[in-house]
mmCIF file with all atom_site columns, C-alpha atoms in Angstrom:
data_model
loop_
_atom_site.group_PDB
_atom_site.id
_atom_site.type_symbol
_atom_site.label_atom_id
_atom_site.label_alt_id
_atom_site.label_comp_id
_atom_site.label_asym_id
_atom_site.label_entity_id
_atom_site.label_seq_id
_atom_site.pdbx_PDB_ins_code
_atom_site.Cartn_x
_atom_site.Cartn_y
_atom_site.Cartn_z
_atom_site.occupancy
_atom_site.B_iso_or_equiv
_atom_site.pdbx_formal_charge
_atom_site.auth_seq_id
_atom_site.auth_comp_id
_atom_site.auth_asym_id
_atom_site.auth_atom_id
_atom_site.pdbx_PDB_model_num
ATOM 1   C CA . MET A 1 1   ? 3.376   44.554 1.430   1.00 0.00 ? 1   MET A CA 1
ATOM 2   C CA . ASN A 1 2   ? 3.456   46.267 -2.337  1.00 0.00 ? 2   ASN A CA 1
ATOM 3   C CA . PHE A 1 3   ? 0.876   47.961 -2.729  1.00 0.00 ? 3   PHE A CA 1
ATOM 4   C CA . LYS A 1 4   ? 1.835   49.267 -5.672  1.00 0.00 ? 4   LYS A CA 1
ATOM 5   C CA . ASP A 1 5   ? 1.249   45.425 -7.135  1.00 0.00 ? 5   ASP A CA 1
ATOM 6   C CA . LEU A 1 6   ? -2.254  45.293 -5.630  1.00 0.00 ? 6   LEU A CA 1
ATOM 7   C CA . TYR A 1 7   ? -3.481  48.352 -7.900  1.00 0.00 ? 7   TYR A CA 1
ATOM 8   C CA . GLN A 1 8   ? -1.754  47.532 -11.572 1.00 0.00 ? 8   GLN A CA 1
ATOM 9   C CA . PHE A 1 9   ? -2.985  43.624 -11.104 1.00 0.00 ? 9   PHE A CA 1
ATOM 10  C CA . LEU A 1 10  ? -6.589  45.655 -10.912 1.00 0.00 ? 10  LEU A CA 1
ATOM 11  C CA . ARG A 1 11  ? -5.741  47.924 -13.551 1.00 0.00 ? 11  ARG A CA 1
ATOM 12  C CA . LYS A 1 12  ? -5.833  45.062 -15.003 1.00 0.00 ? 12  LYS A CA 1
ATOM 13  C CA . LEU A 1 13  ? -8.345  43.071 -14.072 1.00 0.00 ? 13  LEU A CA 1
ATOM 14  C CA . GLN A 1 14  ? -11.062 46.264 -14.669 1.00 0.00 ? 14  GLN A CA 1
ATOM 15  C CA . LYS A 1 15  ? -10.107 46.701 -18.497 1.00 0.00 ? 15  LYS A CA 1
ATOM 16  C CA . ASN A 1 16  ? -10.286 42.346 -18.438 1.00 0.00 ? 16  ASN A CA 1
ATOM 17  C CA . ASN A 1 17  ? -13.110 41.568 -16.524 1.00 0.00 ? 17  ASN A CA 1
ATOM 18  C CA . ASN A 1 18  ? -13.837 38.249 -17.769 1.00 0.00 ? 18  ASN A CA 1
ATOM 19  C CA . LYS A 1 19  ? -12.839 35.140 -16.765 1.00 0.00 ? 19  LYS A CA 1
ATOM 20  C CA . GLU A 1 20  ? -10.404 33.701 -19.601 1.00 0.00 ? 20  GLU A CA 1
ATOM 21  C CA . TRP A 1 21  ? -8.289  36.275 -18.606 1.00 0.00 ? 21  TRP A CA 1
ATOM 22  C CA . MET A 1 22  ? -8.185  35.424 -14.886 1.00 0.00 ? 22  MET A CA 1
ATOM 23  C CA . ASP A 1 23  ? -7.700  32.134 -15.758 1.00 0.00 ? 23  ASP A CA 1
ATOM 24  C CA . GLU A 1 24  ? -5.074  32.614 -17.398 1.00 0.00 ? 24  GLU A CA 1
ATOM 25  C CA . HIS A 1 25  ? -3.068  35.210 -14.677 1.00 0.00 ? 25  HIS A CA 1
ATOM 26  C CA . ARG A 1 26  ? -5.046  33.046 -11.248 1.00 0.00 ? 26  ARG A CA 1
ATOM 27  C CA . GLY A 1 27  ? -0.961  33.011 -10.427 1.00 0.00 ? 27  GLY A CA 1
ATOM 28  C CA . GLU A 1 28  ? -0.825  36.987 -10.215 1.00 0.00 ? 28  GLU A CA 1
ATOM 29  C CA . TYR A 1 29  ? -4.227  36.773 -8.534  1.00 0.00 ? 29  TYR A CA 1
ATOM 30  C CA . HIS A 1 30  ? -3.413  34.893 -5.931  1.00 0.00 ? 30  HIS A CA 1
ATOM 31  C CA . ALA A 1 31  ? -0.006  36.440 -5.604  1.00 0.00 ? 31  ALA A CA 1
ATOM 32  C CA . VAL A 1 32  ? -1.568  40.163 -4.465  1.00 0.00 ? 32  VAL A CA 1
ATOM 33  C CA . ARG A 1 33  ? -4.339  38.167 -1.733  1.00 0.00 ? 33  ARG A CA 1
ATOM 34  C CA . ASP A 1 34  ? -1.780  36.182 0.115   1.00 0.00 ? 34  ASP A CA 1
ATOM 35  C CA . SER A 1 35  ? 0.418   39.476 0.112   1.00 0.00 ? 35  SER A CA 1
ATOM 36  C CA . TYR A 1 36  ? -3.005  40.902 1.272   1.00 0.00 ? 36  TYR A CA 1
ATOM 37  C CA . ILE A 1 37  ? -3.886  38.536 3.597   1.00 0.00 ? 37  ILE A CA 1
ATOM 38  C CA . ASP A 1 38  ? -0.054  39.031 4.980   1.00 0.00 ? 38  ASP A CA 1
ATOM 39  C CA . TRP A 1 39  ? -0.712  42.278 5.815   1.00 0.00 ? 39  TRP A CA 1
ATOM 40  C CA . LEU A 1 40  ? -4.250  42.109 6.722   1.00 0.00 ? 40  LEU A CA 1
ATOM 41  C CA . ASN A 1 41  ? -2.338  39.454 9.574   1.00 0.00 ? 41  ASN A CA 1
ATOM 42  C CA . GLU A 1 42  ? 0.101   41.819 10.421  1.00 0.00 ? 42  GLU A CA 1
ATOM 43  C CA . MET A 1 43  ? -2.628  44.885 11.311  1.00 0.00 ? 43  MET A CA 1
ATOM 44  C CA . ASN A 1 44  ? -4.632  42.377 13.484  1.00 0.00 ? 44  ASN A CA 1
ATOM 45  C CA . ILE A 1 45  ? -2.104  42.229 15.561  1.00 0.00 ? 45  ILE A CA 1
ATOM 46  C CA . LYS A 1 46  ? -1.182  45.944 15.519  1.00 0.00 ? 46  LYS A CA 1
ATOM 47  C CA . LEU A 1 47  ? -4.726  46.799 16.411  1.00 0.00 ? 47  LEU A CA 1
ATOM 48  C CA . ALA A 1 48  ? -5.439  43.839 18.692  1.00 0.00 ? 48  ALA A CA 1
ATOM 49  C CA . ALA A 1 49  ? -2.450  45.819 20.496  1.00 0.00 ? 49  ALA A CA 1
ATOM 50  C CA . ILE A 1 50  ? -4.303  48.527 20.920  1.00 0.00 ? 50  ILE A CA 1
ATOM 51  C CA . ASP A 1 51  ? -7.360  48.100 22.072  1.00 0.00 ? 51  ASP A CA 1
ATOM 52  C CA . PRO A 1 52  ? -8.270  45.549 24.300  1.00 0.00 ? 52  PRO A CA 1
ATOM 53  C CA . ASP A 1 53  ? -11.854 44.756 23.111  1.00 0.00 ? 53  ASP A CA 1
ATOM 54  C CA . TYR A 1 54  ? -10.757 44.389 19.415  1.00 0.00 ? 54  TYR A CA 1
ATOM 55  C CA . THR A 1 55  ? -12.158 40.651 17.921  1.00 0.00 ? 55  THR A CA 1
ATOM 56  C CA . PRO A 1 56  ? -8.439  39.516 15.885  1.00 0.00 ? 56  PRO A CA 1
ATOM 57  C CA . THR A 1 57  ? -10.025 38.449 11.926  1.00 0.00 ? 57  THR A CA 1
ATOM 58  C CA . ASN A 1 58  ? -7.815  36.232 10.437  1.00 0.00 ? 58  ASN A CA 1
ATOM 59  C CA . GLY A 1 59  ? -6.436  37.103 7.370   1.00 0.00 ? 59  GLY A CA 1
ATOM 60  C CA . LYS A 1 60  ? -8.917  34.742 4.846   1.00 0.00 ? 60  LYS A CA 1
ATOM 61  C CA . LYS A 1 61  ? -11.608 35.227 7.168   1.00 0.00 ? 61  LYS A CA 1
ATOM 62  C CA . ALA A 1 62  ? -11.322 39.449 6.800   1.00 0.00 ? 62  ALA A CA 1
ATOM 63  C CA . ILE A 1 63  ? -10.713 39.629 3.284   1.00 0.00 ? 63  ILE A CA 1
ATOM 64  C CA . ASN A 1 64  ? -13.354 39.207 0.584   1.00 0.00 ? 64  ASN A CA 1
ATOM 65  C CA . ARG A 1 65  ? -14.270 37.532 -2.678  1.00 0.00 ? 65  ARG A CA 1
ATOM 66  C CA . ILE A 1 66  ? -13.295 39.332 -5.481  1.00 0.00 ? 66  ILE A CA 1
ATOM 67  C CA . ASN A 1 67  ? -16.208 37.812 -7.552  1.00 0.00 ? 67  ASN A CA 1
ATOM 68  C CA . ASN A 1 68  ? -19.334 39.878 -7.426  1.00 0.00 ? 68  ASN A CA 1
ATOM 69  C CA . ASN A 1 69  ? -22.914 38.544 -6.890  1.00 0.00 ? 69  ASN A CA 1
ATOM 70  C CA . LEU A 1 70  ? -24.436 38.665 -10.301 1.00 0.00 ? 70  LEU A CA 1
ATOM 71  C CA . MET A 1 71  ? -27.942 36.268 -8.502  1.00 0.00 ? 71  MET A CA 1
ATOM 72  C CA . PHE A 1 72  ? -28.456 39.560 -7.514  1.00 0.00 ? 72  PHE A CA 1
ATOM 73  C CA . HIS A 1 73  ? -25.583 41.446 -10.288 1.00 0.00 ? 73  HIS A CA 1
ATOM 74  C CA . PRO A 1 74  ? -26.856 40.397 -13.013 1.00 0.00 ? 74  PRO A CA 1
ATOM 75  C CA . ASN A 1 75  ? -25.283 43.361 -14.534 1.00 0.00 ? 75  ASN A CA 1
ATOM 76  C CA . LYS A 1 76  ? -22.135 43.952 -13.140 1.00 0.00 ? 76  LYS A CA 1
ATOM 77  C CA . PRO A 1 77  ? -19.007 42.637 -14.282 1.00 0.00 ? 77  PRO A CA 1
ATOM 78  C CA . ILE A 1 78  ? -17.311 40.031 -12.904 1.00 0.00 ? 78  ILE A CA 1
ATOM 79  C CA . TYR A 1 79  ? -14.993 40.747 -11.226 1.00 0.00 ? 79  TYR A CA 1
ATOM 80  C CA . LYS A 1 80  ? -14.900 43.575 -8.398  1.00 0.00 ? 80  LYS A CA 1
ATOM 81  C CA . ASP A 1 81  ? -13.069 47.033 -8.764  1.00 0.00 ? 81  ASP A CA 1
ATOM 82  C CA . HIS A 1 82  ? -10.798 46.574 -5.384  1.00 0.00 ? 82  HIS A CA 1
ATOM 83  C CA . PHE A 1 83  ? -9.890  44.325 -2.695  1.00 0.00 ? 83  PHE A CA 1
ATOM 84  C CA . GLY A 1 84  ? -12.169 44.118 0.106   1.00 0.00 ? 84  GLY A CA 1
ATOM 85  C CA . ALA A 1 85  ? -11.364 43.473 4.048   1.00 0.00 ? 85  ALA A CA 1
ATOM 86  C CA . GLY A 1 86  ? -13.400 43.575 6.767   1.00 0.00 ? 86  GLY A CA 1
ATOM 87  C CA . LEU A 1 87  ? -11.176 43.457 10.256  1.00 0.00 ? 87  LEU A CA 1
ATOM 88  C CA . ASP A 1 88  ? -12.699 43.543 14.505  1.00 0.00 ? 88  ASP A CA 1
ATOM 89  C CA . GLN A 1 89  ? -15.869 41.171 12.861  1.00 0.00 ? 89  GLN A CA 1
ATOM 90  C CA . GLU A 1 90  ? -17.262 40.831 16.764  1.00 0.00 ? 90  GLU A CA 1
ATOM 91  C CA . SER A 1 91  ? -19.801 42.225 14.392  1.00 0.00 ? 91  SER A CA 1
ATOM 92  C CA . LYS A 1 92  ? -19.791 41.337 10.385  1.00 0.00 ? 92  LYS A CA 1
ATOM 93  C CA . GLN A 1 93  ? -22.143 44.646 9.659   1.00 0.00 ? 93  GLN A CA 1
ATOM 94  C CA . GLY A 1 94  ? -20.047 46.591 13.354  1.00 0.00 ? 94  GLY A CA 1
ATOM 95  C CA . ASP A 1 95  ? -16.158 45.308 11.423  1.00 0.00 ? 95  ASP A CA 1
ATOM 96  C CA . PHE A 1 96  ? -13.344 47.800 11.082  1.00 0.00 ? 96  PHE A CA 1
ATOM 97  C CA . TYR A 1 97  ? -13.744 47.836 6.833   1.00 0.00 ? 97  TYR A CA 1
ATOM 98  C CA . ILE A 1 98  ? -10.752 48.965 4.644   1.00 0.00 ? 98  ILE A CA 1
ATOM 99  C CA . HIS A 1 99  ? -11.204 48.699 0.808   1.00 0.00 ? 99  HIS A CA 1
ATOM 100 C CA . LEU A 1 100 ? -8.713  49.408 -1.951  1.00 0.00 ? 100 LEU A CA 1
ATOM 101 C CA . GLY A 1 101 ? -9.234  49.832 -5.390  1.00 0.00 ? 101 GLY A CA 1
ATOM 102 C CA . VAL A 1 102 ? -8.665  51.085 -8.595  1.00 0.00 ? 102 VAL A CA 1
ATOM 103 C CA . ASN A 1 103 ? -11.975 53.547 -8.451  1.00 0.00 ? 103 ASN A CA 1
ATOM 104 C CA . GLU A 1 104 ? -11.739 54.671 -4.983  1.00 0.00 ? 104 GLU A CA 1
ATOM 105 C CA . SER A 1 105 ? -9.891  53.490 -1.710  1.00 0.00 ? 105 SER A CA 1
ATOM 106 C CA . LEU A 1 106 ? -11.198 54.217 1.196   1.00 0.00 ? 106 LEU A CA 1
ATOM 107 C CA . ILE A 1 107 ? -11.479 53.154 4.981   1.00 0.00 ? 107 ILE A CA 1
ATOM 108 C CA . GLY A 1 108 ? -14.789 52.604 6.640   1.00 0.00 ? 108 GLY A CA 1
ATOM 109 C CA . GLY A 1 109 ? -16.689 51.779 9.696   1.00 0.00 ? 109 GLY A CA 1
ATOM 110 C CA . GLY A 1 110 ? -20.398 51.016 10.977  1.00 0.00 ? 110 GLY A CA 1
ATOM 111 C CA . TYR A 1 111 ? -23.558 50.160 10.340  1.00 0.00 ? 111 TYR A CA 1
ATOM 112 C CA . TRP A 1 112 ? -24.251 50.285 7.236   1.00 0.00 ? 112 TRP A CA 1
ATOM 113 C CA . HIS A 1 113 ? -28.195 49.891 6.226   1.00 0.00 ? 113 HIS A CA 1
ATOM 114 C CA . PRO A 1 114 ? -28.557 47.407 9.122   1.00 0.00 ? 114 PRO A CA 1
ATOM 115 C CA . SER A 1 115 ? -31.152 44.031 9.951   1.00 0.00 ? 115 SER A CA 1
ATOM 116 C CA . SER A 1 116 ? -34.687 46.346 11.424  1.00 0.00 ? 116 SER A CA 1
ATOM 117 C CA . LYS A 1 117 ? -33.598 44.617 15.008  1.00 0.00 ? 117 LYS A CA 1
ATOM 118 C CA . ILE A 1 118 ? -30.234 46.588 14.823  1.00 0.00 ? 118 ILE A CA 1
ATOM 119 C CA . LEU A 1 119 ? -31.445 49.500 13.743  1.00 0.00 ? 119 LEU A CA 1
ATOM 120 C CA . LYS A 1 120 ? -33.484 49.088 16.343  1.00 0.00 ? 120 LYS A CA 1
ATOM 121 C CA . SER A 1 121 ? -31.454 49.039 18.927  1.00 0.00 ? 121 SER A CA 1
ATOM 122 C CA . ILE A 1 122 ? -29.355 51.255 17.270  1.00 0.00 ? 122 ILE A CA 1
ATOM 123 C CA . ARG A 1 123 ? -33.043 53.982 18.008  1.00 0.00 ? 123 ARG A CA 1
ATOM 124 C CA . ALA A 1 124 ? -32.973 52.761 21.123  1.00 0.00 ? 124 ALA A CA 1
ATOM 125 C CA . ALA A 1 125 ? -29.450 53.878 22.266  1.00 0.00 ? 125 ALA A CA 1
ATOM 126 C CA . ILE A 1 126 ? -30.173 57.160 21.077  1.00 0.00 ? 126 ILE A CA 1
ATOM 127 C CA . ASP A 1 127 ? -33.094 58.175 21.923  1.00 0.00 ? 127 ASP A CA 1
ATOM 128 C CA . TYR A 1 128 ? -31.251 57.665 25.674  1.00 0.00 ? 128 TYR A CA 1
ATOM 129 C CA . ASN A 1 129 ? -28.394 58.780 25.070  1.00 0.00 ? 129 ASN A CA 1
ATOM 130 C CA . GLY A 1 130 ? -28.246 60.227 21.659  1.00 0.00 ? 130 GLY A CA 1
ATOM 131 C CA . GLU A 1 131 ? -26.042 63.292 22.899  1.00 0.00 ? 131 GLU A CA 1
ATOM 132 C CA . ASP A 1 132 ? -22.825 60.797 23.574  1.00 0.00 ? 132 ASP A CA 1
ATOM 133 C CA . LEU A 1 133 ? -23.147 59.608 19.727  1.00 0.00 ? 133 LEU A CA 1
ATOM 134 C CA . LYS A 1 134 ? -23.544 63.882 18.985  1.00 0.00 ? 134 LYS A CA 1
ATOM 135 C CA . ASN A 1 135 ? -21.187 64.708 21.099  1.00 0.00 ? 135 ASN A CA 1
ATOM 136 C CA . ILE A 1 136 ? -18.559 61.626 18.747  1.00 0.00 ? 136 ILE A CA 1
ATOM 137 C CA . LEU A 1 137 ? -19.516 63.194 15.315  1.00 0.00 ? 137 LEU A CA 1
ATOM 138 C CA . ASN A 1 138 ? -19.360 66.917 16.449  1.00 0.00 ? 138 ASN A CA 1
ATOM 139 C CA . LYS A 1 139 ? -15.419 66.661 17.722  1.00 0.00 ? 139 LYS A CA 1
ATOM 140 C CA . LYS A 1 140 ? -13.315 68.327 15.600  1.00 0.00 ? 140 LYS A CA 1
ATOM 141 C CA . SER A 1 141 ? -10.765 65.703 15.501  1.00 0.00 ? 141 SER A CA 1
ATOM 142 C CA . PHE A 1 142 ? -13.021 63.541 13.905  1.00 0.00 ? 142 PHE A CA 1
ATOM 143 C CA . LYS A 1 143 ? -14.888 65.986 11.163  1.00 0.00 ? 143 LYS A CA 1
ATOM 144 C CA . THR A 1 144 ? -11.457 66.462 10.198  1.00 0.00 ? 144 THR A CA 1
ATOM 145 C CA . MET A 1 145 ? -11.160 62.683 9.781   1.00 0.00 ? 145 MET A CA 1
ATOM 146 C CA . PHE A 1 146 ? -14.542 61.710 8.630   1.00 0.00 ? 146 PHE A CA 1
ATOM 147 C CA . GLY A 1 147 ? -16.442 64.498 7.745   1.00 0.00 ? 147 GLY A CA 1
ATOM 148 C CA . GLU A 1 148 ? -20.071 63.529 8.297   1.00 0.00 ? 148 GLU A CA 1
ATOM 149 C CA . MET A 1 149 ? -21.499 60.179 8.120   1.00 0.00 ? 149 MET A CA 1
ATOM 150 C CA . ILE A 1 150 ? -22.331 58.635 4.983   1.00 0.00 ? 150 ILE A CA 1
ATOM 151 C CA . VAL A 1 151 ? -26.159 60.416 3.125   1.00 0.00 ? 151 VAL A CA 1
ATOM 152 C CA . ASP A 1 152 ? -27.834 57.146 3.471   1.00 0.00 ? 152 ASP A CA 1
ATOM 153 C CA . ASP A 1 153 ? -31.978 57.387 2.674   1.00 0.00 ? 153 ASP A CA 1
ATOM 154 C CA . PRO A 1 154 ? -33.760 59.191 5.762   1.00 0.00 ? 154 PRO A CA 1
ATOM 155 C CA . LEU A 1 155 ? -36.785 58.335 6.603   1.00 0.00 ? 155 LEU A CA 1
ATOM 156 C CA . LYS A 1 156 ? -39.237 61.102 6.053   1.00 0.00 ? 156 LYS A CA 1
ATOM 157 C CA . THR A 1 157 ? -40.466 61.131 8.704   1.00 0.00 ? 157 THR A CA 1
ATOM 158 C CA . SER A 1 158 ? -39.859 60.060 12.420  1.00 0.00 ? 158 SER A CA 1
ATOM 159 C CA . PRO A 1 159 ? -39.938 56.305 13.188  1.00 0.00 ? 159 PRO A CA 1
ATOM 160 C CA . LYS A 1 160 ? -42.673 54.126 15.226  1.00 0.00 ? 160 LYS A CA 1
ATOM 161 C CA . GLY A 1 161 ? -42.563 55.060 18.652  1.00 0.00 ? 161 GLY A CA 1
ATOM 162 C CA . TYR A 1 162 ? -40.899 58.437 18.618  1.00 0.00 ? 162 TYR A CA 1
ATOM 163 C CA . THR A 1 163 ? -42.429 62.221 17.511  1.00 0.00 ? 163 THR A CA 1
ATOM 164 C CA . GLN A 1 164 ? -41.571 64.207 15.068  1.00 0.00 ? 164 GLN A CA 1
ATOM 165 C CA . ASP A 1 165 ? -39.727 67.053 17.850  1.00 0.00 ? 165 ASP A CA 1
ATOM 166 C CA . HIS A 1 166 ? -37.891 64.413 19.508  1.00 0.00 ? 166 HIS A CA 1
ATOM 167 C CA . LYS A 1 167 ? -34.676 66.161 20.571  1.00 0.00 ? 167 LYS A CA 1
ATOM 168 C CA . HIS A 1 168 ? -32.403 63.588 17.927  1.00 0.00 ? 168 HIS A CA 1
ATOM 169 C CA . ILE A 1 169 ? -35.592 63.353 15.364  1.00 0.00 ? 169 ILE A CA 1
ATOM 170 C CA . ASP A 1 170 ? -32.355 63.492 12.431  1.00 0.00 ? 170 ASP A CA 1
ATOM 171 C CA . LEU A 1 171 ? -30.140 60.656 14.222  1.00 0.00 ? 171 LEU A CA 1
ATOM 172 C CA . LEU A 1 172 ? -33.610 58.729 14.389  1.00 0.00 ? 172 LEU A CA 1
ATOM 173 C CA . ARG A 1 173 ? -34.831 59.147 10.313  1.00 0.00 ? 173 ARG A CA 1
ATOM 174 C CA . ARG A 1 174 ? -31.223 57.441 9.265   1.00 0.00 ? 174 ARG A CA 1
ATOM 175 C CA . LYS A 1 175 ? -31.026 54.053 7.788   1.00 0.00 ? 175 LYS A CA 1
ATOM 176 C CA . SER A 1 176 ? -27.584 53.981 8.278   1.00 0.00 ? 176 SER A CA 1
ATOM 177 C CA . PHE A 1 177 ? -24.704 54.619 10.200  1.00 0.00 ? 177 PHE A CA 1
ATOM 178 C CA . ALA A 1 178 ? -21.479 54.340 8.825   1.00 0.00 ? 178 ALA A CA 1
ATOM 179 C CA . VAL A 1 179 ? -18.621 57.097 7.821   1.00 0.00 ? 179 VAL A CA 1
ATOM 180 C CA . SER A 1 180 ? -15.192 56.662 5.377   1.00 0.00 ? 180 SER A CA 1
ATOM 181 C CA . CYS A 1 181 ? -12.152 58.153 5.097   1.00 0.00 ? 181 CYS A CA 1
ATOM 182 C CA . PRO A 1 182 ? -11.171 58.743 1.839   1.00 0.00 ? 182 PRO A CA 1
ATOM 183 C CA . LEU A 1 183 ? -7.983  57.720 0.496   1.00 0.00 ? 183 LEU A CA 1
ATOM 184 C CA . THR A 1 184 ? -5.724  58.403 -2.935  1.00 0.00 ? 184 THR A CA 1
ATOM 185 C CA . GLN A 1 185 ? -2.997  55.288 -4.126  1.00 0.00 ? 185 GLN A CA 1
ATOM 186 C CA . LYS A 1 186 ? 0.166   57.776 -3.665  1.00 0.00 ? 186 LYS A CA 1
ATOM 187 C CA . GLU A 1 187 ? -1.541  57.278 0.518   1.00 0.00 ? 187 GLU A CA 1
ATOM 188 C CA . VAL A 1 188 ? -1.623  53.670 0.440   1.00 0.00 ? 188 VAL A CA 1
ATOM 189 C CA . MET A 1 189 ? 1.624   53.343 -1.510  1.00 0.00 ? 189 MET A CA 1
ATOM 190 C CA . ALA A 1 190 ? 3.296   55.034 1.662   1.00 0.00 ? 190 ALA A CA 1
ATOM 191 C CA . SER A 1 191 ? 6.228   54.158 3.837   1.00 0.00 ? 191 SER A CA 1
ATOM 192 C CA . ASN A 1 192 ? 4.042   54.793 6.419   1.00 0.00 ? 192 ASN A CA 1
ATOM 193 C CA . PHE A 1 193 ? -0.010  53.372 5.618   1.00 0.00 ? 193 PHE A CA 1
ATOM 194 C CA . GLU A 1 194 ? 0.044   51.375 8.182   1.00 0.00 ? 194 GLU A CA 1
ATOM 195 C CA . GLU A 1 195 ? 0.396   54.127 11.335  1.00 0.00 ? 195 GLU A CA 1
ATOM 196 C CA . LYS A 1 196 ? -2.311  56.450 8.845   1.00 0.00 ? 196 LYS A CA 1
ATOM 197 C CA . VAL A 1 197 ? -3.991  52.882 8.823   1.00 0.00 ? 197 VAL A CA 1
ATOM 198 C CA . ILE A 1 198 ? -4.087  53.273 13.172  1.00 0.00 ? 198 ILE A CA 1
ATOM 199 C CA . ALA A 1 199 ? -4.741  56.620 13.531  1.00 0.00 ? 199 ALA A CA 1
ATOM 200 C CA . ILE A 1 200 ? -7.980  56.212 12.029  1.00 0.00 ? 200 ILE A CA 1
ATOM 201 C CA . TYR A 1 201 ? -8.779  52.959 13.956  1.00 0.00 ? 201 TYR A CA 1
ATOM 202 C CA . LYS A 1 202 ? -8.212  54.701 17.275  1.00 0.00 ? 202 LYS A CA 1
ATOM 203 C CA . GLU A 1 203 ? -10.308 58.436 15.889  1.00 0.00 ? 203 GLU A CA 1
ATOM 204 C CA . MET A 1 204 ? -13.585 55.668 14.748  1.00 0.00 ? 204 MET A CA 1
ATOM 205 C CA . LEU A 1 205 ? -12.926 53.711 17.933  1.00 0.00 ? 205 LEU A CA 1
ATOM 206 C CA . PRO A 1 206 ? -15.183 55.300 19.762  1.00 0.00 ? 206 PRO A CA 1
ATOM 207 C CA . PHE A 1 207 ? -18.079 56.207 17.121  1.00 0.00 ? 207 PHE A CA 1
ATOM 208 C CA . ARG A 1 208 ? -17.574 51.966 17.225  1.00 0.00 ? 208 ARG A CA 1
ATOM 209 C CA . ARG A 1 209 ? -18.075 51.401 20.534  1.00 0.00 ? 209 ARG A CA 1
ATOM 210 C CA . TYR A 1 210 ? -21.050 53.592 20.442  1.00 0.00 ? 210 TYR A CA 1
ATOM 211 C CA . LEU A 1 211 ? -22.754 51.485 17.855  1.00 0.00 ? 211 LEU A CA 1
ATOM 212 C CA . ASN A 1 212 ? -21.574 47.899 18.771  1.00 0.00 ? 212 ASN A CA 1
ATOM 213 C CA . GLN A 1 213 ? -22.476 48.712 22.776  1.00 0.00 ? 213 GLN A CA 1
ATOM 214 C CA . ALA A 1 214 ? -26.165 49.718 20.964  1.00 0.00 ? 214 ALA A CA 1
ATOM 215 C CA . VAL A 1 215 ? -26.465 46.792 19.475  1.00 0.00 ? 215 VAL A CA 1
ATOM 216 C CA . THR A 1 216 ? -25.637 44.095 22.250  1.00 0.00 ? 216 THR A CA 1
ATOM 217 C CA . VAL A 1 217 ? -27.427 45.590 25.672  1.00 0.00 ? 217 VAL A CA 1
#
């Protein structure tokens, strides 16, 4: 895929964020979107080849709508400034997320503000074997690629059923468990971008497996 075309389209859309402009450039939008879907389908095959537990996710299913949800966010622009897609969608919330945008590009994964049921399961796993998760998070290569988990708004006290002196209280207070690797547009447009995506997927895999196992047991 020519990611330069993707970024150029998004820059023009950001300057002309209205339905009239989009209608006039609908063909350009679909050309970029279809090319991105084809690329996602290629990545879908490559990621499935390296992970026996990978859930195949067609590019058309993986890609998110470019329209913002104005019903819940009426002050947002009509259209997003990025193309987002979630591969490995056994669970929509726990997918392998690729975000390519004008102001931000990244690859992320995990559970961001999951339902209370999912959060309860993750906390139960941490209570049982939180050391395993901490070992994943503290691995040098993991920290180099992702840093810390994405900051959320943690509880100020302990969650119900856990004491404040629990050895993993720092994790139990969290409401989200997700990481991301920032990308520059230059990195995305580089010839080795697919290899970088695969490297990020592999490094994130133990983290995502821990969480996915937590919510399925």
